[in-house]
Amino acid sequence: MGFRQGHPAVTAANPKTRLAELVAEAVRKAFPGSGEATVDLDRPKSADHGDFATNVALQLAKRVGMRPRDAAQAIVAALGGAPEIAKTDIAGPGFINFTLSKASRFGVVAAIQAAGAGFGRGRAGEGRTIMVEFVSANPTGPLHVGHGRQAALGDAISSLLEWQGWKVLREFYYNDAGNQIANLALSVQFRLREAAGLAAGADMHEDWYRGDYIRDIARDYAAENPGDAKGGDLEAIRRFAVAYLRGEQDADLRAFGVRFDSYYLESSLYADGKVEEAVRMLVAAGRTYESEGALWLRTTDFGDDKDRVMRKSDGTYTYFVPDVAYHLTKFRRGYANAVNVQGADHHSTVTRVRAGLQALAAGIPEGYPDYVLHQMVTVMRGGEEVKISKRAGSYVTVRDLVEEAGRDAVRWFFIMRKVDSHLVFDIDLAKSQSDENPVYYVQYAHARLCSVLREWGGDAASLASADLSALGTPHEVALAQALAQFPEVLGRAAREFAPHLVSFYLHDELAARLHTYYNAERFLVEDEAVKLARLALVAATRQVLANGLAVLGVGAPERM
C-alpha cells in the first residue's frame, strides 16, 4: 500500500532539516557526553551517492577517540530504522551518504498543499521590527535606472524580511535641501524667464538641469501662478518644483509596483532642530574640534582614514551631518534594526555615518545601520549602450524601461545579479519570448503548469489524497528536491539581504527542472494513480513558482 500526503511521516516541508535532526540525535545516542556536533548536510555531486552527505563523523573522530569510519558506523547504527531514510552508505574516509525514503522525498508536496500561498514563510524575525530605506532620490528629476535597481532590490528585501516574520517599514528619505534643490529652482526659473523672452539658452549655468521635464515644470508653474509667469518668486518656484517632482517620482514607483509606508523630509531635520541637536550632542561628547574656521568630527576615532568637516567656515553643514541626525531619529523611533539600500557611490558614507552615530554616545550599536550597496546599470539596445532620455536630458529613466520592456522584466533584471555586480540591462533580451530571457523562462514554467491543470479540469483539492508512491523517476526526485529547498533559500536570502538568490533558485533550480520534467514525461496518462500523483507534484511546483515570483514582486501569468 502506498503512502498518502496526509500521513504523519510525510508532513515535513524540508527533509534536510528533519535529517539533520535525526543525525544529531544519533550522535548524542552513539557518543553520550561528547558535546554537541554541527551536522552539515550537502548534496552529493552524483545522484548515485544519495540525497545528502555529512562529514560529522570526521568532525567527531578525534573527540571520541575513534577512526572516522568507525565513528560513522556508530552513528549509522544509532540511527536505527528511521522511516525517513531508505539507505545509508559510508564513503571515503568517513562521509555518510543518505538516500531518503520515498515518503520523505515527496512529503514536501503535502506541506505545499497545506500551506499554499504561505509556503516558504519563516519565523526568524517574528516580533521584531526593521526599517528598510531605499530609493531616497533627490527630488530634482525623474528616477534613473540606478534608482530603479534600488527600488526593485529594496522592495524585494522588504518582502523577504516580511516572509520571515519581520514587521517592515519601507521608508523614502527625500533629500529636499541643499545646493541641488537650489539649482532645481534656478533651472525652472531660467526656463520661465526664457519663455518670457528675458533669457537665452546660452545663459544657462552648467550646474542647472536641462531635461524637458524642467520646461514641463515651468509651464505648469506659470499656468498655476499667472502672476509670476516671469519667475520672480524663487522660493515659490522651489516649493512647486519639489512637490511636482515628488509627485512624478511617486507615480513612477507606483507604476513599478513599489510602495512606501513612510516618507521623511531632509528639510524637516533643519526645521525641527534635529541637525543642531545632533551637533550639540557630538560637541558635548568631546568628539569635535575647530580648525580653520570649521567644525570637525574626529571620525578617525572610529576607523575613518581622516577626520571630517561637519560645519564649513560659511556656517553650512556638510552632507553627512543631516544623515547622522536622520539615523538618530530612526533609532529613536524604535528601529534598532535598519538597512539602507543605496548605490555604490555611497561607499564613503557608510564609515562617516556610522562614526557619527557612535560619536553621539547615544547607545546606538556598532555597525548600525546595515547597508546594501549596489553597482550601477548599463542599458543596451541593439548591441549599443543607451545613455540619454529626452525627458531627463542626460540619463535613461525607470519609466523609459518599464514602458519599453514591461514591469516584470525590469524588476527581474534589476534583481537577478548580486548587488556588487555591475548590471547590463539588455532591452532586446528583456523583451524576447525565448528561453534566453530569464523572466520569460520562469513565468512560462508557471503558465505551462496552469495549462496542464486546466486541461485536466479536475478539482485541485482532490489532489490532496493522491498516492505519491507512484512517483519516483529521476526527474520527479529532482523536482521534489528543488521544492524542498524553497524555505531554506528564502531564509538565507533574507539573512543576507540577497534577493538574487531567489531569482537564481527560481530559474536555475525550479524552472529548469520543471521544463526538463515536462519534456521528458506525460502528466495526463491513463493510469489514474500515476496521473494524480504527477498532477499533485505539478500543482505544488506551480504554487512555489507563484510564491517565489510574489516575493520578487514579479507577476505569475496563467497564460502566455
Coordinates of C-alpha atoms in Angstrom, one line a residue:
M1 CA 0.0 0.0 0.0
G2 CA 1.4 3.4 -1.0
F3 CA 1.7 6.4 1.4
R4 CA -0.6 9.4 1.1
Q5 CA 0.0 13.1 1.6
G6 CA -1.8 13.3 5.0
H7 CA 0.3 10.6 6.6
P8 CA 2.3 12.0 9.7
A9 CA 5.5 10.5 8.3
V10 CA 5.5 12.8 5.2
T11 CA 4.4 16.2 6.5
A12 CA 7.9 17.7 6.9
A13 CA 8.4 20.6 4.5
N14 CA 12.1 20.3 4.4
P15 CA 13.5 16.7 4.6
K16 CA 17.0 18.2 5.0
T17 CA 16.0 19.8 8.3
R18 CA 14.5 16.6 9.5
L19 CA 17.5 14.5 8.5
A20 CA 19.8 16.9 10.3
E21 CA 17.7 16.5 13.5
L22 CA 17.9 12.7 13.2
V23 CA 21.7 12.6 12.7
A24 CA 22.2 15.0 15.6
E25 CA 20.0 12.7 17.8
A26 CA 22.0 9.7 16.6
V27 CA 25.3 11.4 17.5
R28 CA 24.0 12.0 21.0
K29 CA 22.9 8.4 21.3
A30 CA 26.2 7.0 19.9
F31 CA 28.5 9.3 21.9
P32 CA 26.8 10.5 25.1
G33 CA 28.7 13.2 26.8
S34 CA 30.7 14.1 23.7
G35 CA 29.1 17.5 23.3
E36 CA 27.1 19.0 20.5
A37 CA 28.1 18.3 16.9
T38 CA 27.4 20.5 13.9
V39 CA 25.5 18.5 11.3
D40 CA 26.2 19.9 7.9
L41 CA 24.4 18.3 5.0
D42 CA 25.4 18.7 1.4
R43 CA 24.0 17.2 -1.8
P44 CA 26.5 14.8 -3.4
K45 CA 27.7 15.7 -6.8
S46 CA 26.4 12.4 -8.2
A47 CA 22.7 11.4 -7.6
D48 CA 24.0 7.8 -7.4
H49 CA 25.5 8.7 -4.0
G50 CA 22.2 9.6 -2.4
D51 CA 20.3 12.7 -1.5
F52 CA 22.6 14.1 1.2
A53 CA 26.0 13.6 2.7
T54 CA 27.6 14.7 6.0
N55 CA 31.1 14.8 7.4
V56 CA 30.0 14.8 11.0
A57 CA 32.0 11.6 11.7
L58 CA 35.2 13.2 10.6
Q59 CA 34.5 16.2 12.9
L60 CA 33.9 13.8 15.9
A61 CA 36.6 11.2 15.3
K62 CA 39.4 12.8 17.4
R63 CA 37.0 13.9 20.1
V64 CA 35.6 10.4 20.7
G65 CA 38.9 8.6 20.1
M66 CA 37.8 6.6 17.0
R67 CA 38.7 6.3 13.4
P68 CA 36.3 8.4 11.3
R69 CA 34.9 5.3 9.5
D70 CA 34.2 3.6 12.8
A71 CA 32.6 6.8 14.2
A72 CA 30.4 6.9 11.1
Q73 CA 29.4 3.3 11.6
A74 CA 28.4 4.0 15.2
I75 CA 26.2 6.9 14.0
V76 CA 24.6 4.8 11.3
A77 CA 23.8 2.1 13.9
A78 CA 22.3 4.7 16.3
L79 CA 20.0 5.9 13.5
G80 CA 18.2 2.6 13.6
G81 CA 15.3 2.2 11.2
A82 CA 14.3 5.8 10.8
P83 CA 11.4 5.8 8.3
E84 CA 12.8 8.9 6.6
I85 CA 15.9 7.1 5.5
A86 CA 15.9 4.4 2.9
K87 CA 19.6 3.7 2.8
T88 CA 22.9 4.8 4.3
D89 CA 26.4 4.3 2.9
I90 CA 29.8 5.2 4.4
A91 CA 32.2 6.6 1.8
G92 CA 35.8 7.6 1.6
P93 CA 37.5 8.4 5.0
G94 CA 34.2 8.6 6.8
F95 CA 31.5 10.5 4.9
I96 CA 27.9 9.3 5.4
N97 CA 25.6 9.3 2.4
F98 CA 21.9 9.2 2.9
T99 CA 19.2 8.1 0.4
L100 CA 15.8 9.3 1.6
S101 CA 12.7 7.2 1.7
K102 CA 10.1 7.9 -1.0
A103 CA 7.8 9.3 1.7
S104 CA 10.4 11.7 2.9
R105 CA 11.4 12.8 -0.6
F106 CA 7.9 13.7 -1.7
G107 CA 6.5 14.8 1.7
V108 CA 7.1 18.4 0.6
V109 CA 4.1 18.1 -1.7
A110 CA 1.8 17.7 1.3
A111 CA 3.5 20.7 3.0
I112 CA 2.9 22.9 0.0
Q113 CA -0.7 21.6 -0.3
A114 CA -1.3 22.6 3.3
A115 CA 0.4 26.0 3.3
G116 CA -0.5 27.2 -0.2
A117 CA 0.4 30.8 -0.8
G118 CA 2.2 30.8 2.6
F119 CA 4.6 28.0 1.8
G120 CA 8.2 29.2 2.5
R121 CA 7.3 31.6 5.3
G122 CA 9.5 31.5 8.3
R123 CA 9.5 33.0 11.8
A124 CA 13.1 34.2 12.3
G125 CA 12.0 37.8 12.6
E126 CA 8.8 37.2 14.5
G127 CA 8.1 40.0 17.0
R128 CA 10.9 42.2 15.6
T129 CA 10.8 45.4 13.6
I130 CA 13.1 46.7 10.9
M131 CA 13.2 49.8 8.7
V132 CA 14.3 49.4 5.1
E133 CA 15.3 52.7 3.5
F134 CA 15.7 52.8 -0.3
V135 CA 15.5 54.9 -3.4
S136 CA 15.7 58.2 -1.3
A137 CA 16.3 60.2 -4.5
N138 CA 16.8 63.9 -4.6
P139 CA 13.5 65.4 -6.0
T140 CA 15.4 67.1 -8.8
G141 CA 14.4 64.9 -11.8
P142 CA 12.9 61.6 -12.9
L143 CA 14.1 58.4 -11.4
H144 CA 17.0 57.0 -13.3
V145 CA 17.8 53.3 -13.8
G146 CA 20.0 53.2 -10.8
H147 CA 17.1 54.3 -8.7
G148 CA 15.1 51.5 -10.4
R149 CA 17.6 48.8 -9.4
Q150 CA 17.5 50.2 -5.9
A151 CA 13.7 50.2 -5.8
A152 CA 13.5 46.6 -7.0
L153 CA 16.1 45.5 -4.5
G154 CA 14.7 47.4 -1.6
D155 CA 11.2 46.2 -2.2
A156 CA 12.3 42.6 -2.6
I157 CA 14.5 42.7 0.6
S158 CA 11.5 44.1 2.4
S159 CA 9.3 41.3 1.1
L160 CA 11.9 38.7 2.1
L161 CA 12.0 40.0 5.6
E162 CA 8.2 40.0 5.9
W163 CA 8.2 36.4 4.7
Q164 CA 10.5 35.7 7.7
G165 CA 8.1 37.3 10.1
W166 CA 9.6 40.8 10.4
K167 CA 7.4 43.9 10.7
V168 CA 9.0 46.0 8.0
L169 CA 8.7 49.8 7.5
R170 CA 9.6 50.9 4.0
E171 CA 10.9 54.5 4.1
F172 CA 11.8 57.0 1.4
Y173 CA 14.1 59.8 2.6
Y174 CA 13.7 62.9 0.4
N175 CA 16.8 65.0 0.1
D176 CA 14.9 68.2 -0.3
A177 CA 17.6 70.6 1.0
G178 CA 21.0 71.7 -0.2
N179 CA 22.6 73.0 -3.4
Q180 CA 20.9 70.5 -5.7
I181 CA 17.4 71.8 -4.7
A182 CA 18.7 75.4 -5.1
N183 CA 19.9 74.5 -8.6
L184 CA 16.5 72.9 -9.4
A185 CA 14.7 76.1 -8.5
L186 CA 17.1 78.2 -10.6
S187 CA 16.7 75.9 -13.5
V188 CA 12.9 76.2 -13.5
Q189 CA 13.3 80.0 -13.0
F190 CA 15.5 80.2 -16.0
R191 CA 13.0 78.3 -18.2
L192 CA 10.3 80.7 -17.1
R193 CA 12.4 83.7 -18.0
E194 CA 13.4 82.1 -21.3
A195 CA 9.7 81.6 -22.2
A196 CA 9.1 85.2 -21.3
G197 CA 11.9 86.4 -23.6
L198 CA 14.0 87.5 -20.7
A199 CA 16.8 84.9 -21.1
A200 CA 18.6 82.9 -23.8
G201 CA 19.7 79.3 -23.8
A202 CA 23.3 80.2 -23.9
D203 CA 23.0 81.9 -20.5
M204 CA 22.1 78.7 -18.7
H205 CA 24.5 77.8 -15.9
E206 CA 26.4 74.5 -16.3
D207 CA 25.1 73.2 -13.0
W208 CA 21.5 73.6 -13.9
Y209 CA 19.1 70.9 -15.1
R210 CA 18.4 70.7 -18.8
G211 CA 15.9 67.9 -19.3
D212 CA 12.5 68.5 -21.0
Y213 CA 10.9 67.9 -17.6
I214 CA 12.2 71.3 -16.4
R215 CA 10.2 73.0 -19.2
D216 CA 7.2 71.0 -18.1
I217 CA 7.5 72.2 -14.5
A218 CA 8.0 75.8 -15.7
R219 CA 4.9 75.6 -18.0
D220 CA 2.7 74.2 -15.2
Y221 CA 4.0 76.7 -12.7
A222 CA 3.2 79.6 -15.0
A223 CA -0.3 78.1 -15.6
E224 CA -1.0 77.9 -11.8
N225 CA 0.7 81.1 -10.9
P226 CA 0.0 83.5 -13.8
G227 CA 1.0 86.5 -11.7
D228 CA 4.6 85.1 -11.5
A229 CA 4.9 83.8 -15.1
K230 CA 8.3 85.6 -15.4
G231 CA 9.7 83.6 -12.4
G232 CA 10.2 86.4 -9.8
D233 CA 9.4 84.3 -6.7
L234 CA 12.3 81.8 -6.4
E235 CA 11.1 80.3 -3.1
A236 CA 7.6 79.7 -4.6
I237 CA 9.3 78.1 -7.6
R238 CA 11.4 75.9 -5.3
R239 CA 8.3 74.6 -3.4
F240 CA 6.4 74.0 -6.6
A241 CA 9.2 72.1 -8.3
V242 CA 10.0 69.9 -5.3
A243 CA 6.3 69.0 -4.9
Y244 CA 6.0 68.4 -8.7
L245 CA 8.9 66.0 -8.8
R246 CA 7.9 64.2 -5.7
G247 CA 4.6 63.5 -7.4
E248 CA 6.3 62.4 -10.6
Q249 CA 8.6 60.0 -8.7
D250 CA 5.8 58.6 -6.7
A251 CA 3.9 57.9 -9.9
D252 CA 6.9 56.2 -11.4
L253 CA 7.2 54.0 -8.3
R254 CA 3.6 53.1 -8.3
A255 CA 3.9 52.1 -12.0
F256 CA 6.8 49.9 -10.9
G257 CA 4.8 48.2 -8.2
V258 CA 6.8 49.7 -5.3
R259 CA 5.1 51.2 -2.3
F260 CA 6.4 53.0 0.8
D261 CA 5.0 53.2 4.3
S262 CA 6.7 56.4 5.3
Y263 CA 8.3 59.5 3.7
Y264 CA 10.9 61.6 5.6
L265 CA 12.0 65.0 4.5
E266 CA 15.6 66.2 5.0
S267 CA 14.3 69.7 5.3
S268 CA 12.3 68.7 8.5
L269 CA 15.6 67.8 10.2
Y270 CA 16.6 71.5 10.0
A271 CA 13.1 72.9 10.6
D272 CA 12.7 70.7 13.8
G273 CA 16.2 71.4 15.1
K274 CA 17.4 67.8 14.8
V275 CA 20.5 68.7 12.9
E276 CA 21.5 71.3 15.6
E277 CA 20.7 68.8 18.3
A278 CA 22.9 66.2 16.8
V279 CA 25.8 68.7 16.5
R280 CA 25.3 69.7 20.2
M281 CA 25.5 66.0 21.2
L282 CA 28.7 65.5 19.3
V283 CA 30.3 68.6 20.8
A284 CA 29.1 67.5 24.3
A285 CA 30.6 64.1 23.7
G286 CA 34.0 65.6 23.1
R287 CA 34.3 64.3 19.6
T288 CA 34.7 67.6 17.8
Y289 CA 37.2 70.4 17.4
E290 CA 37.5 73.6 15.5
S291 CA 40.2 74.4 12.9
E292 CA 40.5 77.0 10.1
G293 CA 37.1 78.3 11.0
A294 CA 35.3 74.9 10.5
L295 CA 33.9 72.4 13.0
W296 CA 35.4 68.9 12.6
L297 CA 34.4 65.5 13.8
R298 CA 37.1 63.0 14.9
T299 CA 35.9 60.2 12.7
T300 CA 39.4 58.7 12.8
D301 CA 38.4 57.5 16.3
F302 CA 36.0 55.2 14.6
G303 CA 38.1 53.8 11.7
D304 CA 37.9 56.6 9.1
D305 CA 41.1 57.5 7.2
K306 CA 40.8 61.2 8.2
D307 CA 38.7 63.5 10.3
R308 CA 35.7 65.1 8.5
V309 CA 34.3 68.6 8.4
M310 CA 30.9 68.9 9.9
R311 CA 30.3 72.7 9.7
K312 CA 32.1 74.6 7.0
S313 CA 33.6 78.1 7.6
D314 CA 30.5 79.7 5.9
G315 CA 28.2 78.1 8.6
T316 CA 26.6 75.4 6.4
Y317 CA 26.8 71.7 7.2
T318 CA 28.4 69.0 5.1
Y319 CA 26.1 66.3 3.7
F320 CA 26.8 63.6 6.3
V321 CA 25.7 65.7 9.3
P322 CA 21.9 65.6 8.4
D323 CA 22.5 61.9 7.6
V324 CA 23.7 61.3 11.2
A325 CA 20.7 63.3 12.6
Y326 CA 18.3 61.3 10.4
H327 CA 19.7 57.9 11.5
L328 CA 19.4 59.1 15.1
T329 CA 15.7 59.6 14.5
K330 CA 15.5 56.1 13.1
F331 CA 16.9 54.6 16.3
R332 CA 14.8 56.9 18.5
R333 CA 11.7 55.8 16.6
G334 CA 12.3 52.3 17.8
Y335 CA 14.1 50.8 14.8
A336 CA 17.0 49.1 16.4
N337 CA 17.3 47.2 13.1
A338 CA 17.7 49.2 9.9
V339 CA 19.1 48.6 6.5
N340 CA 19.8 51.2 3.8
V341 CA 19.8 50.2 0.1
Q342 CA 22.0 52.7 -1.8
G343 CA 24.3 53.0 -4.8
A344 CA 27.9 52.0 -4.6
D345 CA 28.8 55.7 -4.8
H346 CA 27.7 56.0 -1.2
H347 CA 30.5 53.7 0.0
S348 CA 32.3 56.5 1.9
T349 CA 29.0 57.4 3.6
V350 CA 29.0 54.2 5.5
T351 CA 32.0 54.9 7.6
R352 CA 31.1 58.5 8.2
V353 CA 27.5 57.9 9.2
R354 CA 28.4 55.0 11.5
A355 CA 31.3 57.0 13.0
G356 CA 28.9 59.9 13.7
L357 CA 26.4 57.7 15.3
Q358 CA 29.0 56.1 17.6
A359 CA 30.4 59.5 18.5
L360 CA 26.9 60.6 19.7
A361 CA 27.2 58.2 22.7
A362 CA 23.5 57.6 22.4
G363 CA 23.6 53.8 22.8
I364 CA 23.4 53.0 19.1
P365 CA 25.2 49.7 18.4
E366 CA 28.2 49.5 16.2
G367 CA 27.5 48.6 12.6
Y368 CA 24.2 50.5 12.6
P369 CA 22.6 50.7 10.1
D370 CA 23.3 47.8 7.8
Y371 CA 24.0 48.8 4.2
V372 CA 23.3 47.1 0.8
L373 CA 25.4 48.9 -1.8
H374 CA 24.5 48.1 -5.4
Q375 CA 26.5 48.7 -8.6
M376 CA 25.1 50.8 -11.4
V377 CA 23.2 49.8 -14.5
T378 CA 24.2 50.0 -18.2
V379 CA 21.3 49.9 -20.6
M380 CA 21.9 48.2 -24.0
R381 CA 19.8 48.1 -27.2
G382 CA 20.9 46.6 -30.5
G383 CA 24.3 45.9 -29.0
E384 CA 24.9 49.6 -28.2
E385 CA 24.7 51.5 -24.9
V386 CA 21.7 53.7 -24.4
K387 CA 22.6 56.8 -22.4
I388 CA 20.1 59.6 -23.0
S389 CA 16.4 60.1 -22.3
K390 CA 15.0 63.2 -24.0
R391 CA 12.8 63.8 -21.0
A392 CA 15.6 63.5 -18.4
G393 CA 18.2 65.1 -20.6
S394 CA 21.2 63.1 -19.6
Y395 CA 20.2 59.6 -18.4
V396 CA 17.8 56.7 -19.0
T397 CA 14.8 56.8 -16.7
V398 CA 12.9 53.9 -15.0
R399 CA 9.8 55.0 -16.9
D400 CA 11.6 54.6 -20.2
L401 CA 12.5 51.0 -19.3
V402 CA 9.1 50.0 -17.9
E403 CA 7.3 51.4 -20.9
E404 CA 9.6 49.5 -23.3
A405 CA 10.3 46.2 -21.6
G406 CA 7.4 45.9 -19.1
R407 CA 7.4 46.0 -15.3
D408 CA 8.0 42.3 -14.7
A409 CA 11.1 42.1 -16.9
V410 CA 12.6 45.3 -15.4
R411 CA 12.1 44.1 -11.8
W412 CA 13.5 40.7 -12.6
F413 CA 16.6 42.0 -14.4
F414 CA 17.3 44.5 -11.6
I415 CA 17.2 41.7 -9.0
M416 CA 18.9 38.8 -10.8
R417 CA 22.5 39.8 -10.2
K418 CA 24.4 40.1 -6.9
V419 CA 24.3 43.7 -5.7
D420 CA 28.0 44.2 -6.1
S421 CA 27.9 43.1 -9.8
H422 CA 27.6 45.7 -12.5
L423 CA 24.2 45.1 -14.2
V424 CA 23.8 45.2 -18.0
F425 CA 20.2 45.6 -18.9
D426 CA 19.7 44.3 -22.5
I427 CA 16.4 45.7 -23.6
D428 CA 16.2 43.3 -26.6
L429 CA 16.7 40.3 -24.3
A430 CA 14.2 41.6 -21.8
K431 CA 11.5 41.8 -24.5
S432 CA 12.2 38.5 -26.1
Q433 CA 10.0 35.5 -25.7
S434 CA 12.7 32.9 -25.6
D435 CA 14.4 30.6 -23.1
E436 CA 17.3 33.0 -23.1
N437 CA 15.1 35.6 -21.4
P438 CA 15.2 34.5 -17.7
V439 CA 12.0 36.1 -16.6
Y440 CA 10.1 34.6 -19.6
Y441 CA 11.7 31.2 -18.8
V442 CA 10.4 31.2 -15.2
Q443 CA 7.0 32.8 -16.0
Y444 CA 6.5 30.3 -18.8
A445 CA 7.1 27.4 -16.4
H446 CA 4.3 28.7 -14.3
A447 CA 2.0 29.2 -17.2
R448 CA 2.8 25.7 -18.5
L449 CA 1.6 24.2 -15.3
C450 CA -1.5 26.2 -15.2
S451 CA -2.3 24.9 -18.7
V452 CA -1.8 21.3 -17.6
L453 CA -4.1 21.8 -14.7
R454 CA -6.7 23.5 -16.9
E455 CA -6.5 20.6 -19.4
W456 CA -7.0 18.1 -16.6
G457 CA -10.1 20.1 -15.4
G458 CA -10.3 18.3 -12.0
D459 CA -10.7 19.7 -8.6
A460 CA -7.3 20.7 -7.2
A461 CA -8.4 19.8 -3.7
S462 CA -8.8 16.2 -4.8
L463 CA -5.0 16.0 -5.3
A464 CA -4.6 16.1 -1.5
S465 CA -5.4 12.4 -1.5
A466 CA -3.1 11.4 -4.4
D467 CA -1.0 8.4 -3.7
L468 CA 2.5 9.8 -4.2
S469 CA 4.2 6.3 -4.1
A470 CA 3.5 6.4 -7.8
L471 CA 6.3 9.0 -8.1
G472 CA 9.9 8.1 -8.3
T473 CA 11.5 8.9 -11.7
P474 CA 14.8 10.8 -11.5
H475 CA 13.1 14.0 -12.8
E476 CA 10.4 13.7 -10.1
V477 CA 13.0 13.2 -7.4
A478 CA 15.0 16.2 -8.7
L479 CA 11.9 18.4 -8.8
A480 CA 10.8 17.4 -5.3
Q481 CA 14.4 18.2 -4.0
A482 CA 14.1 21.7 -5.6
L483 CA 10.7 22.3 -4.0
A484 CA 12.0 21.3 -0.5
Q485 CA 14.8 23.9 -0.8
F486 CA 12.5 26.9 -1.2
P487 CA 12.1 27.8 2.5
E488 CA 15.8 27.5 3.1
V489 CA 16.5 29.7 0.1
L490 CA 14.1 32.4 1.3
G491 CA 15.7 32.3 4.8
R492 CA 19.2 32.7 3.5
A493 CA 18.2 35.5 1.1
A494 CA 16.6 37.4 3.9
R495 CA 19.5 37.0 6.3
E496 CA 22.0 38.1 3.6
F497 CA 19.7 40.8 2.0
A498 CA 20.3 38.9 -1.2
P499 CA 17.1 38.6 -3.4
H500 CA 19.2 37.4 -6.3
L501 CA 19.4 34.1 -4.6
V502 CA 15.6 33.7 -5.1
S503 CA 15.8 34.6 -8.8
F504 CA 18.7 32.2 -9.2
Y505 CA 16.7 29.4 -7.5
L506 CA 13.6 30.0 -9.5
H507 CA 15.4 30.0 -12.8
D508 CA 18.3 27.5 -12.4
E509 CA 16.8 25.1 -9.9
L510 CA 13.0 25.0 -10.1
A511 CA 12.0 26.2 -13.6
A512 CA 14.9 24.3 -15.2
R513 CA 14.0 21.0 -13.5
L514 CA 10.3 21.6 -14.3
H515 CA 11.0 22.2 -18.0
T516 CA 13.1 19.1 -18.2
Y517 CA 10.4 17.0 -16.4
Y518 CA 7.7 18.5 -18.7
N519 CA 9.7 17.5 -21.8
A520 CA 10.5 14.0 -20.5
E521 CA 7.2 12.8 -19.1
R522 CA 3.5 12.9 -19.9
F523 CA 1.3 14.0 -17.0
L524 CA -2.3 13.2 -18.2
V525 CA -1.7 9.5 -18.6
E526 CA -4.2 6.7 -18.5
D527 CA -3.0 5.2 -15.2
E528 CA -5.1 7.2 -12.7
A529 CA -2.8 6.8 -9.7
V530 CA 0.2 8.0 -11.7
K531 CA -1.8 10.9 -13.2
L532 CA -3.0 12.2 -9.9
A533 CA 0.5 11.8 -8.3
R534 CA 2.1 13.8 -11.1
L535 CA -0.6 16.4 -11.0
A536 CA -0.1 16.8 -7.3
L537 CA 3.6 17.4 -8.0
V538 CA 2.7 19.8 -10.8
A539 CA 0.3 21.8 -8.5
A540 CA 3.0 22.0 -5.8
T541 CA 5.5 23.3 -8.3
R542 CA 3.1 25.8 -9.7
Q543 CA 2.5 27.1 -6.2
V544 CA 6.2 27.5 -5.3
L545 CA 6.8 29.3 -8.6
A546 CA 4.0 31.7 -7.8
N547 CA 5.2 32.2 -4.2
G548 CA 8.8 32.9 -5.4
L549 CA 7.7 35.4 -8.0
A550 CA 5.5 37.1 -5.5
V551 CA 8.4 37.6 -3.2
L552 CA 10.3 39.4 -6.0
G553 CA 7.2 41.5 -7.0
V554 CA 7.0 39.8 -10.4
G555 CA 3.7 38.5 -11.9
A556 CA 2.9 34.8 -12.3
P557 CA 0.8 34.7 -15.5
E558 CA -1.5 31.8 -16.1
R559 CA -1.4 32.1 -19.9
M560 CA 1.5 33.1 -22.2

